[in-house]
XYZ file of C-alpha atoms in Angstrom:
676
model
C 17.119 16.038 13.413
C 14.447 13.628 14.736
C 12.130 16.259 15.689
C 12.455 18.072 12.366
C 12.159 14.056 10.533
C 8.345 13.344 12.089
C 7.791 16.850 11.200
C 8.410 15.910 7.822
C 6.760 12.994 7.732
C 3.588 14.468 9.255
C 3.325 17.379 6.277
C 3.758 14.317 3.970
C 1.133 12.300 4.967
C -1.330 15.112 5.458
C -0.592 16.023 2.088
C -1.348 12.717 1.006
C -4.613 12.807 2.791
C -5.747 15.852 1.009
C -4.391 14.165 -2.654
C -6.702 11.399 -1.405
C -9.871 13.949 -0.676
C -9.075 15.855 -3.733
C -7.635 13.583 -6.074
C -8.864 13.732 -9.879
C -7.389 14.085 -13.208
C -7.718 17.060 -15.344
C -9.787 15.107 -17.366
C -11.584 11.866 -17.570
C -11.150 9.342 -20.851
C -13.642 7.141 -21.749
C -11.728 3.281 -22.456
C -13.420 1.167 -25.097
C -12.945 -2.480 -23.881
C -12.164 -4.666 -26.728
C -13.462 -7.830 -26.896
C -11.333 -9.978 -26.520
C -8.561 -9.198 -23.671
C -6.601 -12.384 -24.331
C -2.940 -11.087 -25.790
C -2.812 -12.315 -29.140
C 0.248 -14.615 -29.719
C 1.897 -13.668 -32.222
C 3.179 -16.331 -35.088
C 6.217 -15.156 -35.821
C 7.408 -14.476 -32.297
C 8.839 -17.250 -30.392
C 6.177 -18.949 -28.228
C 5.619 -19.823 -24.780
C 6.613 -23.248 -23.377
C 3.964 -24.199 -21.474
C 4.406 -25.691 -17.851
C 5.576 -29.107 -18.158
C 3.225 -31.393 -15.921
C 3.419 -33.469 -14.024
C 6.879 -32.651 -11.720
C 8.417 -35.284 -10.531
C 8.168 -35.548 -6.149
C 11.598 -35.686 -4.226
C 11.435 -39.016 -2.973
C 13.050 -37.401 0.312
C 9.292 -35.749 1.053
C 7.712 -36.766 3.395
C 4.215 -36.845 0.944
C 0.744 -36.325 3.412
C 0.593 -39.767 4.516
C 1.562 -39.569 8.102
C -0.689 -38.280 10.621
C 1.567 -37.902 12.786
C 4.425 -36.077 11.500
C 2.487 -33.586 9.875
C 0.378 -33.281 13.022
C 3.748 -32.163 15.224
C 4.377 -30.076 11.802
C 1.698 -27.836 12.054
C 1.755 -27.636 15.829
C 5.396 -26.409 15.594
C 4.286 -23.978 12.719
C 1.061 -22.406 14.455
C 3.502 -22.191 17.207
C 5.984 -19.495 15.408
C 3.231 -18.225 13.432
C 0.676 -17.470 15.829
C 3.008 -15.804 18.308
C 4.691 -13.838 15.476
C 1.525 -12.432 14.110
C -0.360 -11.953 16.953
C -2.800 -14.505 15.769
C -5.062 -15.318 18.941
C -6.720 -18.812 17.532
C -7.028 -20.775 14.486
C -8.323 -23.958 13.445
C -7.075 -26.278 10.563
C -8.550 -29.013 8.840
C -7.686 -31.381 5.955
C -9.270 -34.127 4.127
C -7.290 -36.709 2.207
C -9.712 -39.545 0.436
C -12.523 -39.019 1.273
C -11.563 -39.374 4.615
C -10.433 -36.661 8.026
C -7.179 -36.508 7.442
C -5.704 -33.654 10.127
C -8.246 -31.151 12.397
C -7.324 -29.147 15.205
C -7.845 -25.575 17.012
C -5.163 -23.389 18.096
C -5.311 -20.678 20.832
C -8.329 -18.829 22.101
C -11.569 -18.534 19.924
C -12.468 -16.059 22.856
C -9.352 -14.362 24.291
C -11.213 -12.316 27.290
C -13.015 -15.383 28.581
C -9.978 -17.876 27.979
C -12.014 -20.158 25.692
C -10.249 -22.583 23.777
C -10.983 -22.716 20.109
C -12.561 -26.271 19.570
C -12.174 -27.526 15.754
C -15.929 -29.515 16.102
C -17.578 -26.345 17.766
C -15.715 -23.102 17.114
C -17.632 -20.947 14.467
C -15.296 -18.711 12.440
C -16.537 -16.204 10.234
C -15.686 -17.406 7.096
C -16.434 -14.315 4.613
C -15.855 -15.095 1.121
C -16.141 -18.555 1.572
C -19.881 -17.897 1.837
C -19.432 -17.325 -2.401
C -18.745 -20.729 -3.006
C -21.695 -21.979 -1.755
C -24.165 -19.579 -3.156
C -22.553 -21.230 -6.330
C -23.680 -24.267 -5.252
C -27.247 -23.453 -4.464
C -27.141 -21.311 -8.155
C -25.888 -24.907 -9.997
C -28.458 -26.950 -8.654
C -30.933 -24.486 -9.926
C -29.440 -24.939 -13.354
C -29.607 -28.421 -12.670
C -33.353 -28.220 -12.227
C -33.769 -26.035 -15.457
C -35.057 -23.025 -13.866
C -31.730 -21.084 -13.839
C -30.399 -20.385 -17.187
C -26.961 -19.430 -16.064
C -25.625 -18.507 -19.114
C -28.841 -16.223 -20.456
C -29.646 -13.258 -19.270
C -30.385 -12.715 -15.707
C -32.408 -9.812 -15.813
C -35.598 -12.037 -16.859
C -35.630 -13.631 -13.460
C -35.664 -10.242 -11.811
C -39.041 -8.557 -10.804
C -38.094 -6.155 -7.882
C -35.697 -4.454 -9.934
C -33.465 -4.944 -13.306
C -29.474 -4.498 -14.378
C -28.727 -1.221 -15.791
C -26.577 -2.675 -18.331
C -24.722 0.099 -20.908
C -23.151 -2.812 -22.655
C -25.241 -4.812 -25.565
C -23.775 -7.972 -24.160
C -26.499 -9.321 -20.940
C -25.278 -10.285 -17.224
C -25.502 -13.450 -17.004
C -25.865 -15.449 -13.692
C -22.313 -17.226 -14.925
C -20.478 -13.956 -15.115
C -21.712 -13.535 -11.704
C -19.395 -16.475 -10.363
C -16.751 -15.497 -12.544
C -17.029 -11.978 -11.405
C -16.927 -11.729 -15.177
C -20.387 -9.806 -14.976
C -18.606 -5.680 -15.397
C -18.996 -4.807 -12.081
C -16.515 -3.707 -8.967
C -15.967 -2.812 -5.555
C -18.412 -1.167 -3.442
C -17.002 -0.230 0.493
C -19.920 2.145 1.738
C -23.341 0.703 3.513
C -22.153 -2.981 2.799
C -23.519 -3.524 7.316
C -25.709 -2.582 9.941
C -24.514 -2.302 13.010
C -28.000 -4.215 14.562
C -29.897 -7.542 12.616
C -33.083 -4.950 12.846
C -30.816 -2.363 10.414
C -29.920 -5.101 7.875
C -31.516 -4.228 4.284
C -33.836 -6.809 3.024
C -31.316 -8.516 -0.060
C -33.385 -6.954 -2.796
C -33.852 -3.975 -1.054
C -30.542 -3.400 -1.185
C -29.476 -4.437 -4.248
C -32.592 -2.185 -5.907
C -30.550 0.559 -3.999
C -27.087 -0.307 -4.056
C -25.538 -2.206 -6.825
C -22.410 -0.926 -8.360
C -22.612 -0.106 -12.145
C -21.594 -2.271 -14.921
C -18.133 -0.147 -16.064
C -17.071 -3.128 -18.130
C -18.270 -5.151 -21.033
C -19.501 -8.040 -19.750
C -17.608 -10.827 -20.343
C -14.551 -9.544 -21.130
C -12.617 -8.512 -17.611
C -12.110 -10.408 -14.532
C -13.228 -7.553 -11.681
C -13.818 -8.907 -7.918
C -16.954 -8.016 -6.457
C -18.808 -9.326 -3.505
C -21.916 -7.635 -5.271
C -22.009 -9.640 -8.282
C -22.608 -12.856 -5.849
C -24.793 -11.425 -3.300
C -26.842 -10.565 -6.963
C -26.610 -14.158 -7.684
C -28.159 -15.302 -4.944
C -30.579 -12.989 -4.533
C -31.903 -14.979 -7.995
C -31.367 -18.308 -6.176
C -33.920 -16.935 -3.810
C -35.981 -15.367 -6.088
C -36.253 -18.341 -8.573
C -36.414 -20.816 -5.656
C -39.274 -18.214 -4.347
C -37.453 -18.955 -0.672
C -35.275 -17.190 1.042
C -31.529 -17.625 0.568
C -30.951 -18.818 4.242
C -33.570 -21.348 4.204
C -32.648 -22.481 0.784
C -28.773 -22.486 1.661
C -29.957 -24.301 4.462
C -32.522 -27.200 3.771
C -30.527 -27.724 0.020
C -27.169 -27.893 1.085
C -26.192 -27.304 4.724
C -29.091 -30.666 5.739
C -27.415 -32.798 3.353
C -24.216 -32.454 4.245
C -24.310 -32.406 7.652
C -23.612 -29.077 8.101
C -25.266 -28.434 11.807
C -22.894 -25.886 12.887
C -22.609 -23.753 10.057
C -25.714 -21.059 9.062
C -25.341 -17.682 6.671
C -27.599 -16.420 9.618
C -26.608 -12.999 11.289
C -25.759 -13.633 14.311
C -25.741 -17.724 14.325
C -29.056 -19.389 15.895
C -29.180 -19.070 19.538
C -27.582 -22.783 19.946
C -24.834 -21.998 17.806
C -24.553 -18.158 18.578
C -21.794 -18.856 22.115
C -19.413 -20.963 19.491
C -18.693 -18.316 17.498
C -14.711 -17.061 17.553
C -14.647 -13.331 18.859
C -13.453 -11.290 15.667
C -10.060 -9.234 17.216
C -7.453 -6.492 15.948
C -4.258 -6.521 17.608
C -3.043 -2.978 18.232
C -1.093 -1.245 21.546
C 0.062 -4.787 22.528
C -3.017 -6.615 23.218
C -6.342 -7.870 21.329
C -9.448 -5.663 21.143
C -12.664 -7.262 19.845
C -14.038 -6.083 16.547
C -17.926 -5.519 16.367
C -20.307 -7.726 14.482
C -20.862 -6.909 11.092
C -24.412 -7.218 10.005
C -24.154 -7.914 6.127
C -26.309 -6.409 4.078
C -24.615 -9.098 1.367
C -25.198 -12.060 2.714
C -24.618 -14.468 0.411
C -21.260 -13.218 -0.597
C -19.513 -12.902 2.970
C -21.680 -13.652 5.682
C -21.688 -18.027 6.583
C -20.280 -18.824 10.532
C -18.824 -22.641 10.465
C -16.597 -24.600 11.871
C -13.664 -26.697 10.712
C -15.165 -30.095 10.816
C -18.216 -28.548 9.085
C -16.039 -27.324 6.369
C -14.372 -31.363 5.587
C -17.860 -32.516 5.254
C -18.252 -29.547 2.219
C -14.739 -30.192 0.967
C -15.775 -34.079 0.448
C -18.968 -33.045 -1.211
C -16.667 -30.752 -4.057
C -13.878 -33.633 -4.079
C -16.044 -36.331 -4.184
C -18.221 -34.576 -7.436
C -20.867 -33.705 -5.615
C -21.388 -36.855 -3.639
C -21.008 -36.608 0.108
C -21.734 -40.455 1.599
C -24.730 -41.496 0.548
C -26.398 -37.867 -0.707
C -25.803 -35.773 -3.216
C -25.599 -32.305 -3.940
C -25.147 -32.131 -7.526
C -24.242 -33.735 -10.309
C -21.072 -34.690 -11.247
C -21.115 -33.426 -14.574
C -21.738 -30.082 -12.616
C -19.271 -30.008 -10.136
C -16.513 -30.744 -13.072
C -18.042 -27.589 -14.661
C -17.750 -25.528 -11.686
C -13.666 -26.545 -11.172
C -13.089 -26.533 -15.045
C -11.559 -23.019 -15.886
C -14.306 -20.980 -17.485
C -12.712 -17.310 -17.657
C -8.394 -16.841 -17.982
C -6.864 -13.247 -19.355
C -4.333 -15.852 -21.080
C -3.929 -18.841 -21.630
C -1.083 -19.571 -19.080
C -2.383 -17.057 -16.661
C -4.301 -18.853 -13.910
C -8.118 -18.257 -14.087
C -11.522 -18.954 -12.333
C -14.248 -21.692 -12.347
C -17.295 -20.932 -11.271
C -16.790 -19.324 -7.690
C -13.679 -21.747 -7.378
C -11.026 -19.717 -8.381
C -7.563 -21.073 -10.086
C -3.887 -21.513 -8.901
C -0.246 -23.108 -9.517
C 1.313 -24.209 -7.070
C 4.370 -25.830 -7.303
C 3.152 -26.972 -10.861
C -0.017 -28.607 -9.053
C -3.709 -26.935 -10.092
C -5.603 -26.293 -7.036
C -8.568 -24.807 -6.445
C -10.398 -22.503 -3.830
C -10.705 -19.146 -2.480
C -9.955 -16.581 0.053
C -12.107 -15.084 2.679
C -11.410 -11.368 4.426
C -13.899 -10.057 6.991
C -13.138 -7.671 10.108
C -11.376 -9.392 12.829
C -12.006 -12.782 10.576
C -9.445 -14.783 7.441
C -10.144 -18.119 5.970
C -9.196 -20.206 3.046
C -10.038 -23.155 1.542
C -8.178 -25.306 -0.851
C -9.025 -28.348 -3.034
C -6.446 -30.534 -5.082
C -8.927 -32.874 -6.676
C -5.820 -35.085 -8.391
C -4.714 -35.968 -5.667
C -8.308 -36.002 -3.344
C -6.881 -33.672 -0.627
C -8.530 -30.064 0.863
C -7.817 -28.043 2.954
C -9.563 -25.365 5.382
C -7.927 -22.964 7.675
C -9.307 -20.037 9.416
C -8.892 -17.700 12.261
C -10.403 -14.540 14.307
C -7.570 -11.424 12.885
C -7.216 -9.569 10.079
C -3.650 -11.941 8.696
C -2.312 -13.742 6.096
C -2.125 -17.002 7.786
C -3.483 -19.139 5.006
C -0.964 -17.694 2.332
C 2.006 -18.796 4.794
C 0.391 -22.216 5.673
C -0.130 -23.082 1.877
C 3.344 -21.943 0.714
C 4.920 -24.200 3.294
C 2.818 -26.511 3.223
C 3.413 -27.465 -0.591
C 7.256 -26.428 -0.719
C 7.111 -29.672 2.152
C 4.798 -32.435 0.812
C 4.701 -31.741 -2.460
C 7.845 -29.735 -3.894
C 9.027 -29.087 -7.099
C 12.419 -30.970 -8.080
C 12.968 -30.683 -11.688
C 12.741 -27.112 -12.715
C 9.962 -25.948 -15.350
C 11.837 -25.487 -18.896
C 10.597 -22.367 -20.499
C 12.022 -21.295 -24.320
C 14.258 -18.859 -24.880
C 13.514 -15.001 -23.273
C 12.781 -12.768 -26.488
C 14.491 -9.637 -26.955
C 12.040 -6.345 -27.154
C 12.817 -3.403 -29.211
C 12.862 0.435 -28.000
C 9.008 0.517 -29.226
C 8.078 -2.715 -28.037
C 9.176 -1.432 -24.372
C 7.882 1.830 -24.546
C 3.892 0.532 -25.110
C 4.555 -1.432 -21.858
C 6.028 0.968 -19.424
C 3.870 3.393 -17.427
C 1.838 3.262 -14.708
C -1.058 1.173 -14.270
C -3.859 1.075 -11.395
C -5.937 -2.169 -10.280
C -9.165 -1.553 -11.251
C -11.093 -3.695 -8.653
C -11.753 0.124 -6.985
C -15.134 1.775 -5.935
C -16.348 3.348 -9.110
C -19.691 4.914 -7.985
C -18.460 6.470 -4.323
C -16.813 9.299 -2.681
C -13.987 5.833 -1.713
C -13.237 6.412 -4.957
C -9.481 7.916 -3.438
C -8.659 4.363 -2.295
C -7.966 3.833 -5.913
C -4.023 4.818 -6.052
C -3.361 2.985 -3.283
C -2.756 -0.471 -5.399
C -0.630 2.218 -8.056
C 2.380 0.185 -9.147
C 5.056 1.940 -12.599
C 6.492 -0.792 -14.985
C 9.496 0.594 -15.916
C 12.437 -0.556 -18.161
C 15.461 -2.429 -16.451
C 19.223 -2.072 -17.139
C 19.379 -5.701 -18.621
C 16.324 -5.038 -21.438
C 13.295 -6.497 -18.885
C 10.843 -4.969 -16.826
C 10.205 -3.722 -12.888
C 7.694 -3.216 -11.886
C 7.325 -1.285 -8.568
C 5.073 -0.034 -5.773
C 5.315 3.835 -4.364
C 6.821 3.658 -1.180
C 4.212 6.419 0.570
C 1.559 4.494 0.176
C 2.514 1.135 1.134
C 3.144 0.368 4.762
C 4.756 -2.641 4.331
C 6.333 -2.310 0.846
C 6.076 -4.411 -1.964
C 9.693 -5.351 -3.357
C 10.426 -3.759 -6.675
C 9.377 -7.631 -9.305
C 11.516 -8.239 -12.872
C 9.612 -9.487 -15.500
C 11.457 -11.117 -18.059
C 9.963 -11.266 -21.739
C 8.921 -14.493 -22.657
C 6.422 -13.388 -26.499
C 5.961 -10.041 -27.459
C 2.859 -9.409 -24.603
C 3.807 -12.255 -22.258
C 6.685 -12.260 -19.604
C 7.675 -14.267 -16.990
C 8.985 -14.195 -13.519
C 12.520 -15.373 -12.306
C 11.257 -15.652 -8.559
C 8.659 -17.925 -9.171
C 8.084 -18.602 -12.503
C 4.697 -16.858 -12.713
C 3.211 -14.837 -16.172
C 2.737 -11.529 -16.143
C 0.394 -10.739 -19.602
C -0.154 -7.678 -21.407
C -3.445 -6.735 -23.288
C -4.224 -3.863 -26.090
C -7.192 -1.807 -26.838
C -9.465 -1.424 -30.281
C -5.880 1.112 -31.311
C -3.455 -1.523 -30.447
C -2.103 0.560 -27.336
C -1.852 -1.584 -23.906
C -4.372 -0.987 -21.967
C -4.029 -4.136 -19.567
C -1.470 -5.608 -17.203
C -2.732 -9.103 -16.103
C -0.969 -10.113 -12.909
C 1.709 -8.144 -12.875
C 1.995 -8.608 -9.040
C 0.840 -11.732 -7.525
C 0.396 -15.359 -8.624
C -3.865 -14.637 -8.823
C -6.461 -13.766 -11.748
C -6.541 -9.851 -11.168
C -6.201 -6.849 -13.510
C -4.063 -3.482 -13.807
C -5.840 -0.475 -16.196
C -2.803 2.043 -17.415
C -3.633 5.438 -16.604
C -2.240 8.326 -17.591
C 0.861 10.746 -16.254
C -1.439 13.452 -14.365
C -2.951 10.450 -12.822
C -0.181 9.512 -10.791
C 0.449 9.533 -7.312
C 3.083 12.152 -7.244
C 1.611 14.459 -9.473
C -1.915 14.888 -8.091
C 0.142 15.407 -5.297
C 1.594 18.286 -6.691
C -1.559 18.978 -7.584
C -2.842 19.011 -4.302
C -0.762 20.413 -2.704
C -0.793 23.618 -4.830
C -4.271 23.785 -4.148
C -3.468 23.523 -0.784
C -1.050 26.744 -0.875
C -3.363 28.798 -2.649
C -6.227 27.714 -0.752
C -3.740 29.101 2.230
C -2.834 32.066 0.913
C -6.788 33.702 0.388
C -7.411 32.413 3.640
C -4.492 34.728 5.083
C -5.164 37.644 2.796
C -9.575 37.066 4.184
C -9.913 36.851 6.867
C -7.103 36.062 8.598
C -5.852 40.250 7.924
C -8.776 41.780 8.379
C -8.660 39.537 12.229
C -5.090 41.222 12.902
C -5.924 45.033 11.932
C -8.913 44.481 14.895
C -6.816 42.676 17.232
C -4.822 45.578 16.793
C -7.441 48.028 17.354
C -7.481 48.897 13.221
C -10.065 48.976 11.185
C -11.076 45.187 9.503
C -11.814 46.815 6.331
C -8.907 46.747 4.021
C -9.127 50.100 1.869
C -8.850 49.251 -1.688
C -10.922 48.296 -4.991
C -13.242 45.840 -5.161
C -13.195 45.076 -1.894
C -15.586 42.158 -2.374
C -13.823 40.142 -5.109
C -10.422 39.209 -1.932
C -14.284 38.321 0.475
C -15.816 35.544 -1.735
C -11.877 34.396 -3.104
C -10.921 34.324 0.840
C -14.793 32.637 1.829
C -14.311 30.214 -0.639
C -11.270 28.921 0.148
C -11.723 28.775 3.888
C -14.425 26.399 3.037
C -12.355 24.526 0.968
C -10.129 24.032 3.714
C -12.322 22.973 6.704
C -13.081 20.459 3.844
C -9.863 19.435 3.633
C -8.908 19.158 7.300
C -12.511 18.330 8.635
C -13.121 15.432 6.447
C -10.486 12.900 6.812
C -10.230 14.025 10.643
C -13.854 13.377 10.804
C -13.703 9.908 9.718
C -10.723 9.338 11.471
C -11.814 10.152 15.255
C -15.234 8.173 13.989
C -13.205 5.316 12.202
C -12.669 5.010 8.334
C -14.609 1.349 8.901
C -17.220 2.665 9.816
C -18.726 3.469 7.006
C -19.693 0.162 6.088
C -22.647 1.176 7.874
C -23.326 4.205 6.011
C -22.065 7.653 6.042
C -22.139 9.505 8.953
C -24.521 13.090 9.487
C -20.671 15.329 10.176
C -19.674 13.976 6.584
C -23.248 14.504 4.614
C -22.520 17.923 6.630
C -19.247 18.693 5.065
C -20.305 17.673 1.710
C -22.052 19.895 1.664
C -18.931 23.014 1.626
C -17.780 21.955 -1.634
C -20.687 22.150 -3.551
C -20.983 25.745 -1.829
C -17.220 26.779 -2.867
C -18.161 25.413 -6.541
C -21.261 28.227 -6.906
C -18.830 30.661 -5.271
C -15.795 29.214 -7.530
C -17.465 30.722 -10.257
C -18.686 34.067 -9.115
C -14.111 33.939 -8.334
C -13.820 33.566 -12.374
C -16.130 36.109 -13.397
C -13.994 38.537 -11.137
C -10.993 37.693 -12.297
C -12.017 38.852 -15.616
C -13.305 42.389 -14.126
C -9.878 42.833 -12.264
C -7.760 42.674 -15.437
C -10.107 44.457 -17.837
C -10.171 47.170 -15.514
C -6.474 46.602 -13.556
C -7.674 47.257 -10.280
C -4.972 46.149 -8.151
C -1.529 45.637 -8.524
C -0.234 43.392 -11.256
C 0.841 40.927 -8.275
C -2.241 40.935 -6.374
C -4.488 40.006 -9.819
C -1.489 37.384 -10.502
C -2.075 35.955 -7.262
C -5.860 35.993 -7.314
C -5.839 34.404 -10.362
C -3.577 31.512 -9.044
C -6.492 31.449 -6.856
C -9.412 31.161 -9.122
C -7.438 28.706 -10.958
C -6.709 26.925 -7.774
C -10.307 26.648 -7.440
C -11.841 25.817 -10.865
C -8.911 22.714 -10.288
C -10.009 21.649 -7.482
C -14.067 21.858 -8.926
C -12.562 19.285 -11.165
C -10.956 17.301 -8.692
C -13.918 16.863 -6.706
C -16.454 15.799 -9.366
C -13.668 12.773 -10.589
C -13.654 11.495 -7.048
C -16.650 11.593 -6.363
C -16.530 14.230 -4.048
C -19.132 16.960 -5.433
C -22.603 15.752 -4.149
C -23.707 13.117 -2.274
C -22.134 9.949 -3.920
C -22.240 6.992 -1.609
C-alpha cells in the first residue's frame, strides 16, 4: 500500500512537471489596466471604518526600556528559533532615541571554521535592503536638482531607452514605488566570477524587463526597476555606482564595514558570513552570487553599521553632525506615495509601509540564496530594528511578530463598521481564481507563475474563503476567511487585515489586493482554463497522446525487429505515422529532458544563464512545431481519402490535436524558441 501511494505521488509530481514546462492557455487575452485601480467606495454602501489610532498599550507590557530584560528575551528567542529552523548564524541590532539599544551576534559566520558571528565585524549579504541605499542616492541627486524623480526617466539615459508602450512615462519615483510597470526576471541575474559580471548599463540594455502595466497604476515588485534607478544615479553623477554610494552615503555615516563591491574589498572579505542551506541533516555552503543587478541586492554590511543607517533615517537625514538628506526629503520618503486602497498598506520611496498592532512601520525585507535580512523603522517611537542571518528563512518575521506582541501589544480591539451582506451577483463577480502579478513574463521562467495561484470562493456563511492549491505548496497556506465591509472591501477576522478588489474599465473584477498577507501586493483574476487543474488535465492529455504515437511508431517497429520481422508496417500512407511518431518522440524528449537536465544541473543555476544542454533541448519544440503542420495536412488527407480504419483515423487526429495544443502551450509559456 505504501509503495502504491508512493507511485501515485510520483506520477502526480511528474504530471506537475509536465504542466510547468508546457503550461499555457488556449487564448492569450490582452487586459486593459484602468487608470485608477483603487476600488471605488459606493456612497450608497456602508462606509468602512478606519483603524482607531492610537491603541493604548498594556500597563503590564515591559516596553522597550530595559536592555537587560530585552537581552534575556532575545537570547531565549534566538536559541529556540535558530535550533528549530536550522539557522547557522544571525545578528540583531536595535536603536532607540538615537542610541544603540542592543546589538549581538548568534551562532556561526562560518560553520566549518567555527567562526562566531560578531555584530561589529561580521558582514552579511542583506540583498534587497540595498534598495534603500539606492533610493537614498537618487533622492540626493533630486535635492541637487540633477534628477527630477517625477519626469520621464528616458531623458537621463544615453546608452538605451526604456521601451514603454504606454503614453504615461516611466519615472524614478515609480521605480522607487515599484509602479513603473515592470516585473520580475529570474534568468541571468548573476555571474560565477567577478570577471563575468556585465557592466550595469550593458546588462540593463539587454535584459531590462518589458513594461507590462500602465506606469503608476499597479504595484509589481521588481529588482530591475531599482537596478535601473542605480544606473540613473551612475549616469547622472558620472560616477560608478559603487563609488557614489561609498562617497556620499557610507563615508558620511561612518559605515566603514559596508560595501556594494562583489566580493567585498580584501579588508572585509574574510569577515563575510558564509551563506548556507540546511540539507540532509547538515549545513551546506552556497556559492557566492555575483549579481548583475548590484543596486538592487549586492550590499554587504554589519549590524553595527546598520545602526548608523537606521539612526540617520530616524533623525530625518542626520547622523551625529553630518547630514545625508534634508529633513523634508526623508519625510517624503517615509510618506505613503502609493497604495491600491486607502485602508491597505502602501509604499513610500523604497521604504514599504506595514501596520503591526496598529503601529505604522517602514522598512524592507532582503532575501538571497543563503541569506535573509530585514530593516524596520518605527519613526513615531524613534526605534529601528535590523536582523540578518546566513540562511534563507523567515527568522525576521517570527522575531518581529513576537517583538510587537510582547513590547507593543494591542489591548483595546479595533472597532469596525458592521459587516455588509453582499448579494449573489456581487459575490459571483469576486469569486474565481487569481494569480500573483509578480512573475517573469518575458522568459521561460514564466512557468513558475502557477505556484502562487489562489482560489476565492463563497463560504456557507456568505463570507469569502481564500485557499491555495494543495499540490504546489510545500507548506500549505491555511484557508483565510474574508468578511465583507464594503462592496469591494473585505476584512480578515483573524488579524483585521484588509483585502480590496479592483475593477477594470468594463466593471469586471480584475484584481485582488493583499488577499493573503498584510503587505502591498496584487493578484490578477485568471480564466477557468488557466487554472492549475485544467492545465494539468490538458498537459496529461498531450502527454498520453504523444506516448501513444511513440508506441505506434517507432516502438512497434523496434519490437518487430527484435522478433525477427520486418520493421515496416504494411499499410497505405505509412509516412504519416512516421512523422507523427517522430514529432511525438521529440515532444516527449523535451518534456522529460528539460526538467531532468535542470534538476541535475540545479534549477537555481539559471541565475547564471541558460546551460547549453537546455538551449539544445529548446531546439526540439521548433522542429516538432514544423512537423505539426505536416500532421495537420496528413489528418485532412487521411479523412478525405479514408485511409486506414475509423479508429486509426480518430487516433491520428487526436495526436494531431494534441500537437497543435502543445504548440500553443509552448508559445504562451515562452518555451517555443529561445526566450531567456
